[in-house]
Amino acid sequence: MTPPGPRPALWLLVVMTGLGPFTMQILIPALPRIAADLAVPYGAAQLTLTLFLVGVALGQLIYGPLSDRFGRRPVLLWALSLYLVASALSAFAPSMAWLGLGRVAQAMGACSGMVLGRAIIRDVWPREQAASRIGYVVMAMTLAPMIAPMAGALIEEHSGWRTAMLACLLFGAPLFLAVWLRLPETLREPQPLPGLRGMGRAYMSLLSLPAFRWIAAVGAASTGVFFGFMAGAPKVAATMGYSPRDYATAFIAVSVFFACGSWLAGRYSSRLGLARMLSAGLWVIVAGAAIMLAVQLFLPHTLMGFFLPMALVALGNGISLPNAVAAAISVRPERAGTASGLLGAMQMGFGALMTIVNGALESGAGIATALVMAGCGIGSTIALRGARRYL
C-alpha cells in the first residue's frame, strides 16, 4: 500500500472549506435590499442563492476530475483566481443579470475548497479516519456560516450589499497566498482523464455503482433540508417583522448546533462506524423537521419557534454529512476527487431545486418551508435503507 503523502494543516483545510459557505451566506440577509436597489422582485433577488448553488454544482463537476488528473494544488489556485475576479464583478454589477453572472462565477471559484478539501483528506487518511477529519473540518468551518450572516447584515446596514462582495475579495486574497505558500500536493497517482469525454466516463463509472448512487442520494436529500430552509427563512423572518440582524442572530444557533453535530461525527465516527452515525443523524433531521411543521401549524409564529427546530435539524446534518461524504468518496478511493465533485454537484443541484420549490410555495407563514424540509428528511432515510448494504 502506498504510504500517505504530506498532510496539510487542518486550519488551512478549514478556511478552504469555509470559503463557499461564507460567500453564500453573506449576501442572504441583504436580499430585500438587493431587490430594491436593482428594481427587481424579491423572487428575482432570491435567485442569487439558486444561481450560487448552480455555480457550486457546476464547479464541483469540473474540479474533481481535473484534480485527479493535474493535482489538488494547481486546480485550487486557478479556482481561487476565478473567485477573486468574480467577487469584484459582483461588487460592481450594474444589474441583476450581471450580479447573477458574478455569483455563478464566484460560486464556481468558492466551491473548489469544499470539493478539493474532502479529496485531500481522503488522499492522506483512511476511510474511518477521513470521516473523523471531515467532521472536525466541518465543525470548525461552521464559523463561516455563523459569522457570514451577521457580517452581511451589519455591512448591509452601514454601507450596502456591494461592500459585502468586496469583503469576499478581501477574504479570498489571503487564502490564495496561503494555498500558494503552504499547501502541499497530496495526489499520489494522477489518473488519466482525456477531455470532456473522459470526465463523462469517470462520472458514469461512479453512477453505475449502486453503492455510490444510494450514498449520494442520502447526501443530496439531507442537504436539501438545509437549502429548503435557507430559501424560505429570510422571507418568513421578514413577514414576522424581524430585521436582517435579527435573522443573522437567530442563525447563530443553527450554526452552533451544526458545529456540535460535526464534533460528534469527528469524535464517534471511527468508534461507532459510518452506518450508525448516518442513521442517527438522519433521524434527528426528520425529528427536527416534524417539530418545525407542528409548530408552524399549531402554535403562534415566532422567530424562536422557527429557528429552534432548525437548530435540531442542523445537529442531525452535522452528524450525518461528514459520514455520507466519507462513504461516497471511499467507494472508489483512487477517484476521490471525481467522487467528491460528483457528490457535491448532486447535493448542490438538489439544493438548488429545493430553493426553487420553496421559493414558489412559501408565502411567509413557514409552512411550505417545513413541508419541504420534512419531505427531504424522509427521502434521506429511504435512501439510507438502500445504502446500508454498502456501508
mmCIF file of C-alpha atoms in Angstrom:
data_model
loop_
_atom_site.group_PDB
_atom_site.id
_atom_site.type_symbol
_atom_site.label_atom_id
_atom_site.label_comp_id
_atom_site.label_asym_id
_atom_site.label_seq_id
_atom_site.Cartn_x
_atom_site.Cartn_y
_atom_site.Cartn_z
ATOM 1 C CA MET A 1 0.000 0.000 0.000
ATOM 2 C CA THR A 2 1.309 3.454 -0.922
ATOM 3 C CA PRO A 3 2.217 5.438 2.201
ATOM 4 C CA PRO A 4 0.217 8.617 2.819
ATOM 5 C CA GLY A 5 1.634 11.811 1.400
ATOM 6 C CA PRO A 6 2.299 15.054 3.263
ATOM 7 C CA ARG A 7 -0.597 16.088 5.452
ATOM 8 C CA PRO A 8 -1.689 19.731 5.195
ATOM 9 C CA ALA A 9 -2.534 21.829 8.215
ATOM 10 C CA LEU A 10 -6.152 21.376 9.302
ATOM 11 C CA TRP A 11 -6.579 25.141 9.715
ATOM 12 C CA LEU A 12 -5.912 25.618 6.005
ATOM 13 C CA LEU A 13 -8.446 22.926 5.096
ATOM 14 C CA VAL A 14 -10.954 24.649 7.379
ATOM 15 C CA VAL A 15 -10.517 28.027 5.687
ATOM 16 C CA MET A 16 -10.630 26.461 2.216
ATOM 17 C CA THR A 17 -13.840 24.627 3.054
ATOM 18 C CA GLY A 18 -15.398 27.647 4.730
ATOM 19 C CA LEU A 19 -14.963 29.935 1.721
ATOM 20 C CA GLY A 20 -18.049 28.595 -0.062
ATOM 21 C CA PRO A 21 -20.478 28.785 2.883
ATOM 22 C CA PHE A 22 -19.152 32.225 3.854
ATOM 23 C CA THR A 23 -19.644 33.590 0.353
ATOM 24 C CA MET A 24 -23.113 32.104 0.022
ATOM 25 C CA GLN A 25 -24.375 33.263 3.415
ATOM 26 C CA ILE A 26 -23.006 36.800 3.471
ATOM 27 C CA LEU A 27 -25.491 38.054 0.882
ATOM 28 C CA ILE A 28 -28.648 36.325 2.154
ATOM 29 C CA PRO A 29 -29.641 38.968 4.786
ATOM 30 C CA ALA A 30 -29.371 41.653 2.092
ATOM 31 C CA LEU A 31 -31.817 40.065 -0.381
ATOM 32 C CA PRO A 32 -34.598 42.615 0.281
ATOM 33 C CA ARG A 33 -32.129 45.483 -0.223
ATOM 34 C CA ILE A 34 -30.780 43.947 -3.426
ATOM 35 C CA ALA A 35 -34.325 43.691 -4.788
ATOM 36 C CA ALA A 36 -34.925 47.359 -4.020
ATOM 37 C CA ASP A 37 -31.572 48.634 -5.316
ATOM 38 C CA LEU A 38 -31.741 46.733 -8.602
ATOM 39 C CA ALA A 39 -35.501 47.299 -9.036
ATOM 40 C CA VAL A 40 -36.445 43.626 -9.255
ATOM 41 C CA PRO A 41 -38.996 41.480 -7.361
ATOM 42 C CA TYR A 42 -37.852 39.687 -4.230
ATOM 43 C CA GLY A 43 -38.101 36.368 -6.071
ATOM 44 C CA ALA A 44 -35.543 37.583 -8.614
ATOM 45 C CA ALA A 45 -33.161 38.608 -5.840
ATOM 46 C CA GLN A 46 -33.669 35.194 -4.226
ATOM 47 C CA LEU A 47 -32.360 33.644 -7.435
ATOM 48 C CA THR A 48 -28.884 34.799 -6.404
ATOM 49 C CA LEU A 49 -28.987 31.909 -3.903
ATOM 50 C CA THR A 50 -30.234 29.452 -6.511
ATOM 51 C CA LEU A 51 -27.647 30.602 -9.040
ATOM 52 C CA PHE A 52 -24.919 30.332 -6.434
ATOM 53 C CA LEU A 53 -25.864 26.703 -5.822
ATOM 54 C CA VAL A 54 -25.911 26.051 -9.576
ATOM 55 C CA GLY A 55 -22.411 27.510 -9.812
ATOM 56 C CA VAL A 56 -21.240 25.308 -6.957
ATOM 57 C CA ALA A 57 -22.691 22.245 -8.665
ATOM 58 C CA LEU A 58 -21.030 23.062 -11.990
ATOM 59 C CA GLY A 59 -17.699 23.863 -10.388
ATOM 60 C CA GLN A 60 -17.571 20.640 -8.436
ATOM 61 C CA LEU A 61 -18.259 18.602 -11.568
ATOM 62 C CA ILE A 62 -15.176 20.161 -13.130
ATOM 63 C CA TYR A 63 -12.740 20.317 -10.228
ATOM 64 C CA GLY A 64 -12.995 16.708 -9.095
ATOM 65 C CA PRO A 65 -11.769 15.064 -12.323
ATOM 66 C CA LEU A 66 -9.273 17.839 -13.045
ATOM 67 C CA SER A 67 -7.739 17.445 -9.592
ATOM 68 C CA ASP A 68 -7.460 13.675 -10.088
ATOM 69 C CA ARG A 69 -5.524 14.361 -13.282
ATOM 70 C CA PHE A 70 -3.474 17.513 -12.575
ATOM 71 C CA GLY A 71 -3.284 17.585 -8.777
ATOM 72 C CA ARG A 72 -5.193 19.304 -5.984
ATOM 73 C CA ARG A 73 -2.966 22.356 -5.583
ATOM 74 C CA PRO A 74 -2.849 23.807 -9.136
ATOM 75 C CA VAL A 75 -6.585 23.337 -9.664
ATOM 76 C CA LEU A 76 -7.308 25.077 -6.372
ATOM 77 C CA LEU A 77 -5.103 28.047 -7.273
ATOM 78 C CA TRP A 78 -6.847 28.537 -10.615
ATOM 79 C CA ALA A 79 -10.251 28.309 -8.922
ATOM 80 C CA LEU A 80 -9.324 30.897 -6.314
ATOM 81 C CA SER A 81 -8.172 33.234 -9.078
ATOM 82 C CA LEU A 82 -11.636 32.937 -10.630
ATOM 83 C CA TYR A 83 -13.165 33.668 -7.225
ATOM 84 C CA LEU A 84 -11.259 36.923 -6.849
ATOM 85 C CA VAL A 85 -12.280 38.186 -10.298
ATOM 86 C CA ALA A 86 -15.918 37.171 -9.763
ATOM 87 C CA SER A 87 -16.080 38.903 -6.367
ATOM 88 C CA ALA A 88 -15.018 42.164 -7.995
ATOM 89 C CA LEU A 89 -17.605 41.678 -10.773
ATOM 90 C CA SER A 90 -20.365 41.061 -8.195
ATOM 91 C CA ALA A 91 -19.395 44.138 -6.201
ATOM 92 C CA PHE A 92 -19.767 46.448 -9.202
ATOM 93 C CA ALA A 93 -22.622 44.657 -11.003
ATOM 94 C CA PRO A 94 -24.863 47.278 -12.676
ATOM 95 C CA SER A 95 -27.897 44.983 -12.966
ATOM 96 C CA MET A 96 -29.451 41.787 -11.676
ATOM 97 C CA ALA A 97 -28.183 39.903 -14.734
ATOM 98 C CA TRP A 98 -24.578 40.917 -14.069
ATOM 99 C CA LEU A 99 -24.933 40.108 -10.378
ATOM 100 C CA GLY A 100 -26.301 36.671 -11.248
ATOM 101 C CA LEU A 101 -23.371 36.058 -13.597
ATOM 102 C CA GLY A 102 -20.924 37.207 -10.952
ATOM 103 C CA ARG A 103 -22.466 34.972 -8.300
ATOM 104 C CA VAL A 104 -22.312 31.905 -10.560
ATOM 105 C CA ALA A 105 -18.623 32.533 -11.274
ATOM 106 C CA GLN A 106 -17.974 33.342 -7.624
ATOM 107 C CA ALA A 107 -19.600 30.077 -6.599
ATOM 108 C CA MET A 108 -17.561 28.114 -9.115
ATOM 109 C CA GLY A 109 -14.402 29.511 -7.568
ATOM 110 C CA ALA A 110 -15.505 29.209 -3.948
ATOM 111 C CA CYS A 111 -16.631 25.587 -4.170
ATOM 112 C CA SER A 112 -13.103 24.413 -5.009
ATOM 113 C CA GLY A 113 -12.148 24.434 -1.349
ATOM 114 C CA MET A 114 -15.058 22.164 -0.434
ATOM 115 C CA VAL A 115 -14.525 19.515 -3.092
ATOM 116 C CA LEU A 116 -10.717 19.535 -3.009
ATOM 117 C CA GLY A 117 -10.542 19.734 0.777
ATOM 118 C CA ARG A 118 -12.503 16.484 1.018
ATOM 119 C CA ALA A 119 -10.323 14.847 -1.628
ATOM 120 C CA ILE A 120 -7.139 15.977 0.133
ATOM 121 C CA ILE A 121 -8.351 14.463 3.401
ATOM 122 C CA ARG A 122 -9.108 11.174 1.658
ATOM 123 C CA ASP A 123 -5.681 11.279 -0.024
ATOM 124 C CA VAL A 124 -3.829 11.116 3.283
ATOM 125 C CA TRP A 125 -6.212 9.392 5.747
ATOM 126 C CA PRO A 126 -8.031 6.006 5.546
ATOM 127 C CA ARG A 127 -11.831 5.872 5.340
ATOM 128 C CA GLU A 128 -12.860 5.854 9.013
ATOM 129 C CA GLN A 129 -10.231 8.425 9.963
ATOM 130 C CA ALA A 130 -11.273 10.503 6.944
ATOM 131 C CA ALA A 131 -14.819 10.689 8.318
ATOM 132 C CA SER A 132 -13.442 11.979 11.620
ATOM 133 C CA ARG A 133 -11.195 14.546 9.928
ATOM 134 C CA ILE A 134 -14.034 15.721 7.709
ATOM 135 C CA GLY A 135 -16.194 16.037 10.826
ATOM 136 C CA TYR A 136 -13.602 18.191 12.577
ATOM 137 C CA VAL A 137 -13.079 20.349 9.489
ATOM 138 C CA VAL A 138 -16.833 20.817 9.037
ATOM 139 C CA MET A 139 -17.201 21.633 12.740
ATOM 140 C CA ALA A 140 -14.507 24.288 12.629
ATOM 141 C CA MET A 141 -15.592 25.769 9.319
ATOM 142 C CA THR A 142 -19.072 26.249 10.804
ATOM 143 C CA LEU A 143 -17.673 29.565 11.967
ATOM 144 C CA ALA A 144 -18.075 30.763 8.371
ATOM 145 C CA PRO A 145 -21.886 30.482 8.163
ATOM 146 C CA MET A 146 -22.074 31.680 11.770
ATOM 147 C CA ILE A 147 -20.145 34.850 11.033
ATOM 148 C CA ALA A 148 -21.256 35.500 7.457
ATOM 149 C CA PRO A 149 -24.980 36.336 8.007
ATOM 150 C CA MET A 150 -24.167 38.734 10.840
ATOM 151 C CA ALA A 151 -21.327 40.282 8.850
ATOM 152 C CA GLY A 152 -23.632 40.613 5.849
ATOM 153 C CA ALA A 153 -26.407 42.173 7.955
ATOM 154 C CA LEU A 154 -24.070 44.709 9.561
ATOM 155 C CA ILE A 155 -22.419 45.586 6.261
ATOM 156 C CA GLU A 156 -25.817 45.959 4.604
ATOM 157 C CA GLU A 157 -26.965 48.317 7.353
ATOM 158 C CA HIS A 158 -23.917 50.577 7.174
ATOM 159 C CA SER A 159 -22.611 50.514 3.608
ATOM 160 C CA GLY A 160 -24.784 48.286 1.417
ATOM 161 C CA TRP A 161 -24.561 44.843 -0.081
ATOM 162 C CA ARG A 162 -21.838 45.745 -2.591
ATOM 163 C CA THR A 163 -19.378 46.159 0.248
ATOM 164 C CA ALA A 164 -20.154 42.580 1.283
ATOM 165 C CA MET A 165 -18.866 41.418 -2.095
ATOM 166 C CA LEU A 166 -15.692 43.454 -1.559
ATOM 167 C CA ALA A 167 -15.341 41.710 1.811
ATOM 168 C CA CYS A 168 -15.280 38.404 -0.088
ATOM 169 C CA LEU A 169 -12.418 39.770 -2.165
ATOM 170 C CA LEU A 170 -10.503 40.699 0.987
ATOM 171 C CA PHE A 171 -11.159 37.227 2.431
ATOM 172 C CA GLY A 172 -10.121 35.378 -0.716
ATOM 173 C CA ALA A 173 -6.808 37.138 -1.403
ATOM 174 C CA PRO A 174 -5.001 35.944 1.773
ATOM 175 C CA LEU A 175 -6.378 32.442 1.224
ATOM 176 C CA PHE A 176 -4.888 32.381 -2.276
ATOM 177 C CA LEU A 177 -1.487 33.292 -0.827
ATOM 178 C CA ALA A 178 -1.786 30.688 1.941
ATOM 179 C CA VAL A 179 -2.601 27.920 -0.547
ATOM 180 C CA TRP A 180 0.251 29.009 -2.788
ATOM 181 C CA LEU A 181 2.768 29.045 0.060
ATOM 182 C CA ARG A 182 1.554 26.351 2.478
ATOM 183 C CA LEU A 183 -0.494 23.655 0.725
ATOM 184 C CA PRO A 184 1.451 20.525 -0.310
ATOM 185 C CA GLU A 185 0.362 18.376 -3.240
ATOM 186 C CA THR A 186 -1.336 15.233 -1.877
ATOM 187 C CA LEU A 187 -2.300 13.417 -5.071
ATOM 188 C CA ARG A 188 -0.078 10.338 -5.242
ATOM 189 C CA GLU A 189 -1.075 8.745 -8.547
ATOM 190 C CA PRO A 190 -2.535 11.014 -11.246
ATOM 191 C CA GLN A 191 -5.411 9.425 -13.121
ATOM 192 C CA PRO A 192 -5.610 9.744 -16.915
ATOM 193 C CA LEU A 193 -8.622 11.743 -17.991
ATOM 194 C CA PRO A 194 -8.626 12.821 -21.651
ATOM 195 C CA GLY A 195 -11.021 15.731 -22.171
ATOM 196 C CA LEU A 196 -14.728 16.084 -21.544
ATOM 197 C CA ARG A 197 -15.417 12.563 -22.767
ATOM 198 C CA GLY A 198 -13.049 11.250 -20.128
ATOM 199 C CA MET A 199 -14.806 13.276 -17.444
ATOM 200 C CA GLY A 200 -18.121 11.870 -18.585
ATOM 201 C CA ARG A 201 -16.809 8.325 -18.460
ATOM 202 C CA ALA A 202 -15.416 8.903 -14.973
ATOM 203 C CA TYR A 203 -18.765 10.164 -13.726
ATOM 204 C CA MET A 204 -20.691 7.381 -15.421
ATOM 205 C CA SER A 205 -18.369 4.791 -13.896
ATOM 206 C CA LEU A 206 -19.302 6.119 -10.464
ATOM 207 C CA LEU A 207 -23.006 6.416 -11.222
ATOM 208 C CA SER A 208 -23.003 2.826 -12.451
ATOM 209 C CA LEU A 209 -22.166 1.703 -8.903
ATOM 210 C CA PRO A 210 -25.270 1.165 -6.704
ATOM 211 C CA ALA A 211 -23.180 1.963 -3.634
ATOM 212 C CA PHE A 212 -22.361 5.447 -4.894
ATOM 213 C CA ARG A 213 -25.898 6.131 -6.121
ATOM 214 C CA TRP A 214 -27.531 5.281 -2.803
ATOM 215 C CA ILE A 215 -24.973 7.080 -0.663
ATOM 216 C CA ALA A 216 -25.092 10.156 -2.886
ATOM 217 C CA ALA A 217 -28.890 10.152 -2.628
ATOM 218 C CA VAL A 218 -28.578 10.222 1.159
ATOM 219 C CA GLY A 219 -26.231 13.205 0.973
ATOM 220 C CA ALA A 220 -28.350 15.078 -1.580
ATOM 221 C CA ALA A 221 -31.641 14.645 0.275
ATOM 222 C CA SER A 222 -30.178 15.631 3.656
ATOM 223 C CA THR A 223 -28.586 18.704 2.068
ATOM 224 C CA GLY A 224 -31.937 19.609 0.509
ATOM 225 C CA VAL A 225 -33.341 20.010 4.035
ATOM 226 C CA PHE A 226 -30.848 22.775 4.746
ATOM 227 C CA PHE A 227 -31.263 24.673 1.490
ATOM 228 C CA GLY A 228 -35.030 24.416 1.638
ATOM 229 C CA PHE A 229 -34.766 26.280 4.933
ATOM 230 C CA MET A 230 -32.301 28.821 3.532
ATOM 231 C CA ALA A 231 -34.672 29.713 0.690
ATOM 232 C CA GLY A 232 -37.638 30.376 2.955
ATOM 233 C CA ALA A 233 -36.107 31.720 6.157
ATOM 234 C CA PRO A 234 -35.433 35.349 5.083
ATOM 235 C CA LYS A 235 -38.997 35.763 3.806
ATOM 236 C CA VAL A 236 -40.518 34.122 6.887
ATOM 237 C CA ALA A 237 -38.455 36.313 9.229
ATOM 238 C CA ALA A 238 -39.368 39.463 7.285
ATOM 239 C CA THR A 239 -43.068 38.518 7.341
ATOM 240 C CA MET A 240 -42.858 38.202 11.121
ATOM 241 C CA GLY A 241 -41.416 41.733 11.219
ATOM 242 C CA TYR A 242 -37.818 40.886 12.064
ATOM 243 C CA SER A 243 -34.774 42.693 10.662
ATOM 244 C CA PRO A 244 -31.792 41.184 8.822
ATOM 245 C CA ARG A 245 -29.792 41.485 12.024
ATOM 246 C CA ASP A 246 -32.448 39.514 13.924
ATOM 247 C CA TYR A 247 -32.280 36.826 11.251
ATOM 248 C CA ALA A 248 -28.476 36.691 11.466
ATOM 249 C CA THR A 249 -28.570 36.481 15.258
ATOM 250 C CA ALA A 250 -31.044 33.594 15.200
ATOM 251 C CA PHE A 251 -28.967 31.798 12.589
ATOM 252 C CA ILE A 252 -26.051 31.632 15.031
ATOM 253 C CA ALA A 253 -27.971 28.943 16.944
ATOM 254 C CA VAL A 254 -28.249 26.897 13.742
ATOM 255 C CA SER A 255 -24.508 27.152 13.170
ATOM 256 C CA VAL A 256 -23.678 26.225 16.761
ATOM 257 C CA PHE A 257 -25.825 23.088 16.629
ATOM 258 C CA PHE A 258 -24.335 22.153 13.266
ATOM 259 C CA ALA A 259 -20.881 22.501 14.811
ATOM 260 C CA CYS A 260 -21.933 20.269 17.711
ATOM 261 C CA GLY A 261 -23.165 17.613 15.291
ATOM 262 C CA SER A 262 -19.927 17.797 13.329
ATOM 263 C CA TRP A 263 -17.962 17.431 16.559
ATOM 264 C CA LEU A 264 -19.957 14.306 17.371
ATOM 265 C CA ALA A 265 -19.161 12.965 13.901
ATOM 266 C CA GLY A 266 -15.486 13.675 14.403
ATOM 267 C CA ARG A 267 -15.495 12.156 17.882
ATOM 268 C CA TYR A 268 -17.503 8.973 17.331
ATOM 269 C CA SER A 269 -17.455 8.024 13.611
ATOM 270 C CA SER A 270 -14.292 5.937 13.957
ATOM 271 C CA ARG A 271 -15.702 4.214 17.058
ATOM 272 C CA LEU A 272 -19.305 3.599 16.036
ATOM 273 C CA GLY A 273 -18.958 3.358 12.261
ATOM 274 C CA LEU A 274 -20.437 5.305 9.366
ATOM 275 C CA ALA A 275 -23.736 3.431 9.167
ATOM 276 C CA ARG A 276 -24.753 4.056 12.785
ATOM 277 C CA MET A 277 -23.757 7.714 12.688
ATOM 278 C CA LEU A 278 -25.582 8.290 9.404
ATOM 279 C CA SER A 279 -28.755 6.688 10.731
ATOM 280 C CA ALA A 280 -28.647 8.683 13.967
ATOM 281 C CA GLY A 281 -28.078 11.968 12.156
ATOM 282 C CA LEU A 282 -30.872 11.414 9.648
ATOM 283 C CA TRP A 283 -33.454 10.558 12.299
ATOM 284 C CA VAL A 284 -32.554 13.743 14.175
ATOM 285 C CA ILE A 285 -33.131 15.670 10.926
ATOM 286 C CA VAL A 286 -36.564 14.092 10.468
ATOM 287 C CA ALA A 287 -37.491 14.833 14.085
ATOM 288 C CA GLY A 288 -36.471 18.489 13.759
ATOM 289 C CA ALA A 289 -38.417 18.951 10.516
ATOM 290 C CA ALA A 290 -41.518 17.334 12.042
ATOM 291 C CA ILE A 291 -41.327 19.616 15.076
ATOM 292 C CA MET A 292 -40.991 22.664 12.829
ATOM 293 C CA LEU A 293 -44.070 21.660 10.847
ATOM 294 C CA ALA A 294 -46.090 21.115 14.020
ATOM 295 C CA VAL A 295 -45.011 24.481 15.431
ATOM 296 C CA GLN A 296 -45.927 26.351 12.243
ATOM 297 C CA LEU A 297 -49.314 24.626 12.045
ATOM 298 C CA PHE A 298 -50.469 24.791 15.656
ATOM 299 C CA LEU A 299 -48.505 27.438 17.593
ATOM 300 C CA PRO A 300 -48.064 31.218 17.276
ATOM 301 C CA HIS A 301 -45.400 32.169 14.772
ATOM 302 C CA THR A 302 -42.217 33.433 16.427
ATOM 303 C CA LEU A 303 -38.597 33.599 15.363
ATOM 304 C CA MET A 304 -37.637 31.183 18.135
ATOM 305 C CA GLY A 305 -40.323 28.710 17.106
ATOM 306 C CA PHE A 306 -38.970 28.773 13.560
ATOM 307 C CA PHE A 307 -35.247 28.596 14.285
ATOM 308 C CA LEU A 308 -35.051 26.206 17.259
ATOM 309 C CA PRO A 309 -36.411 23.197 15.312
ATOM 310 C CA MET A 310 -33.966 24.139 12.546
ATOM 311 C CA ALA A 311 -31.171 24.012 15.109
ATOM 312 C CA LEU A 312 -32.141 20.388 15.809
ATOM 313 C CA VAL A 313 -32.089 19.696 12.057
ATOM 314 C CA ALA A 314 -28.636 21.281 11.887
ATOM 315 C CA LEU A 315 -27.426 18.975 14.663
ATOM 316 C CA GLY A 316 -28.517 15.966 12.621
ATOM 317 C CA ASN A 317 -26.962 17.400 9.474
ATOM 318 C CA GLY A 318 -23.674 17.886 11.267
ATOM 319 C CA ILE A 319 -23.689 14.238 12.345
ATOM 320 C CA SER A 320 -24.725 12.743 9.016
ATOM 321 C CA LEU A 321 -22.983 14.862 6.399
ATOM 322 C CA PRO A 322 -19.309 14.006 7.157
ATOM 323 C CA ASN A 323 -20.159 10.297 7.205
ATOM 324 C CA ALA A 324 -22.084 10.487 3.923
ATOM 325 C CA VAL A 325 -19.154 12.281 2.290
ATOM 326 C CA ALA A 326 -16.571 9.840 3.636
ATOM 327 C CA ALA A 327 -18.639 6.857 2.495
ATOM 328 C CA ALA A 328 -19.204 8.261 -1.001
ATOM 329 C CA ILE A 329 -15.582 9.172 -1.727
ATOM 330 C CA SER A 330 -14.439 5.789 -0.383
ATOM 331 C CA VAL A 331 -16.417 3.786 -2.952
ATOM 332 C CA ARG A 332 -13.509 4.320 -5.365
ATOM 333 C CA PRO A 333 -10.611 5.829 -3.353
ATOM 334 C CA GLU A 334 -8.471 6.267 -6.467
ATOM 335 C CA ARG A 335 -11.200 8.573 -7.811
ATOM 336 C CA ALA A 336 -11.707 10.530 -4.599
ATOM 337 C CA GLY A 337 -11.620 13.897 -6.372
ATOM 338 C CA THR A 338 -14.129 12.838 -9.014
ATOM 339 C CA ALA A 339 -16.412 11.263 -6.395
ATOM 340 C CA SER A 340 -16.203 14.339 -4.193
ATOM 341 C CA GLY A 341 -17.039 16.596 -7.116
ATOM 342 C CA LEU A 342 -19.960 14.487 -8.307
ATOM 343 C CA LEU A 343 -21.357 14.141 -4.796
ATOM 344 C CA GLY A 344 -21.075 17.883 -4.229
ATOM 345 C CA ALA A 345 -22.739 18.640 -7.561
ATOM 346 C CA MET A 346 -25.631 16.327 -6.701
ATOM 347 C CA GLN A 347 -26.004 17.956 -3.292
ATOM 348 C CA MET A 348 -25.943 21.495 -4.652
ATOM 349 C CA GLY A 349 -28.123 20.647 -7.645
ATOM 350 C CA PHE A 350 -30.780 19.123 -5.420
ATOM 351 C CA GLY A 351 -30.395 22.032 -3.002
ATOM 352 C CA ALA A 352 -30.942 24.497 -5.864
ATOM 353 C CA LEU A 353 -34.085 22.604 -6.854
ATOM 354 C CA MET A 354 -35.370 22.869 -3.287
ATOM 355 C CA THR A 355 -34.779 26.646 -3.265
ATOM 356 C CA ILE A 356 -36.895 26.945 -6.410
ATOM 357 C CA VAL A 357 -39.647 24.727 -4.996
ATOM 358 C CA ASN A 358 -39.731 26.548 -1.684
ATOM 359 C CA GLY A 359 -39.464 29.951 -3.338
ATOM 360 C CA ALA A 360 -42.599 29.131 -5.339
ATOM 361 C CA LEU A 361 -44.558 27.758 -2.377
ATOM 362 C CA GLU A 362 -43.531 29.829 0.644
ATOM 363 C CA SER A 363 -45.956 32.634 1.470
ATOM 364 C CA GLY A 364 -44.149 33.802 4.592
ATOM 365 C CA ALA A 365 -46.027 31.588 7.044
ATOM 366 C CA GLY A 366 -43.234 28.987 7.245
ATOM 367 C CA ILE A 367 -45.483 26.007 6.500
ATOM 368 C CA ALA A 368 -44.118 25.387 2.994
ATOM 369 C CA THR A 369 -40.561 25.541 4.313
ATOM 370 C CA ALA A 370 -41.346 22.956 6.986
ATOM 371 C CA LEU A 371 -43.041 20.673 4.434
ATOM 372 C CA VAL A 372 -40.089 20.825 2.033
ATOM 373 C CA MET A 373 -37.692 20.074 4.882
ATOM 374 C CA ALA A 374 -39.769 17.146 6.128
ATOM 375 C CA GLY A 375 -40.037 15.680 2.642
ATOM 376 C CA CYS A 376 -36.276 15.846 2.127
ATOM 377 C CA GLY A 377 -35.628 14.319 5.546
ATOM 378 C CA ILE A 378 -37.925 11.378 4.861
ATOM 379 C CA GLY A 379 -36.298 10.924 1.455
ATOM 380 C CA SER A 380 -32.861 10.716 3.052
ATOM 381 C CA THR A 381 -33.949 7.931 5.407
ATOM 382 C CA ILE A 382 -35.431 5.982 2.494
ATOM 383 C CA ALA A 383 -32.156 6.320 0.586
ATOM 384 C CA LEU A 384 -30.242 5.127 3.641
ATOM 385 C CA ARG A 385 -32.155 1.836 3.548
ATOM 386 C CA GLY A 386 -30.754 1.221 0.080
ATOM 387 C CA ALA A 387 -27.255 2.298 1.096
ATOM 388 C CA ARG A 388 -26.962 0.156 4.227
ATOM 389 C CA ARG A 389 -25.702 -2.964 2.448
ATOM 390 C CA TYR A 390 -22.687 -0.986 1.151
ATOM 391 C CA LEU A 391 -21.682 0.706 4.411
#
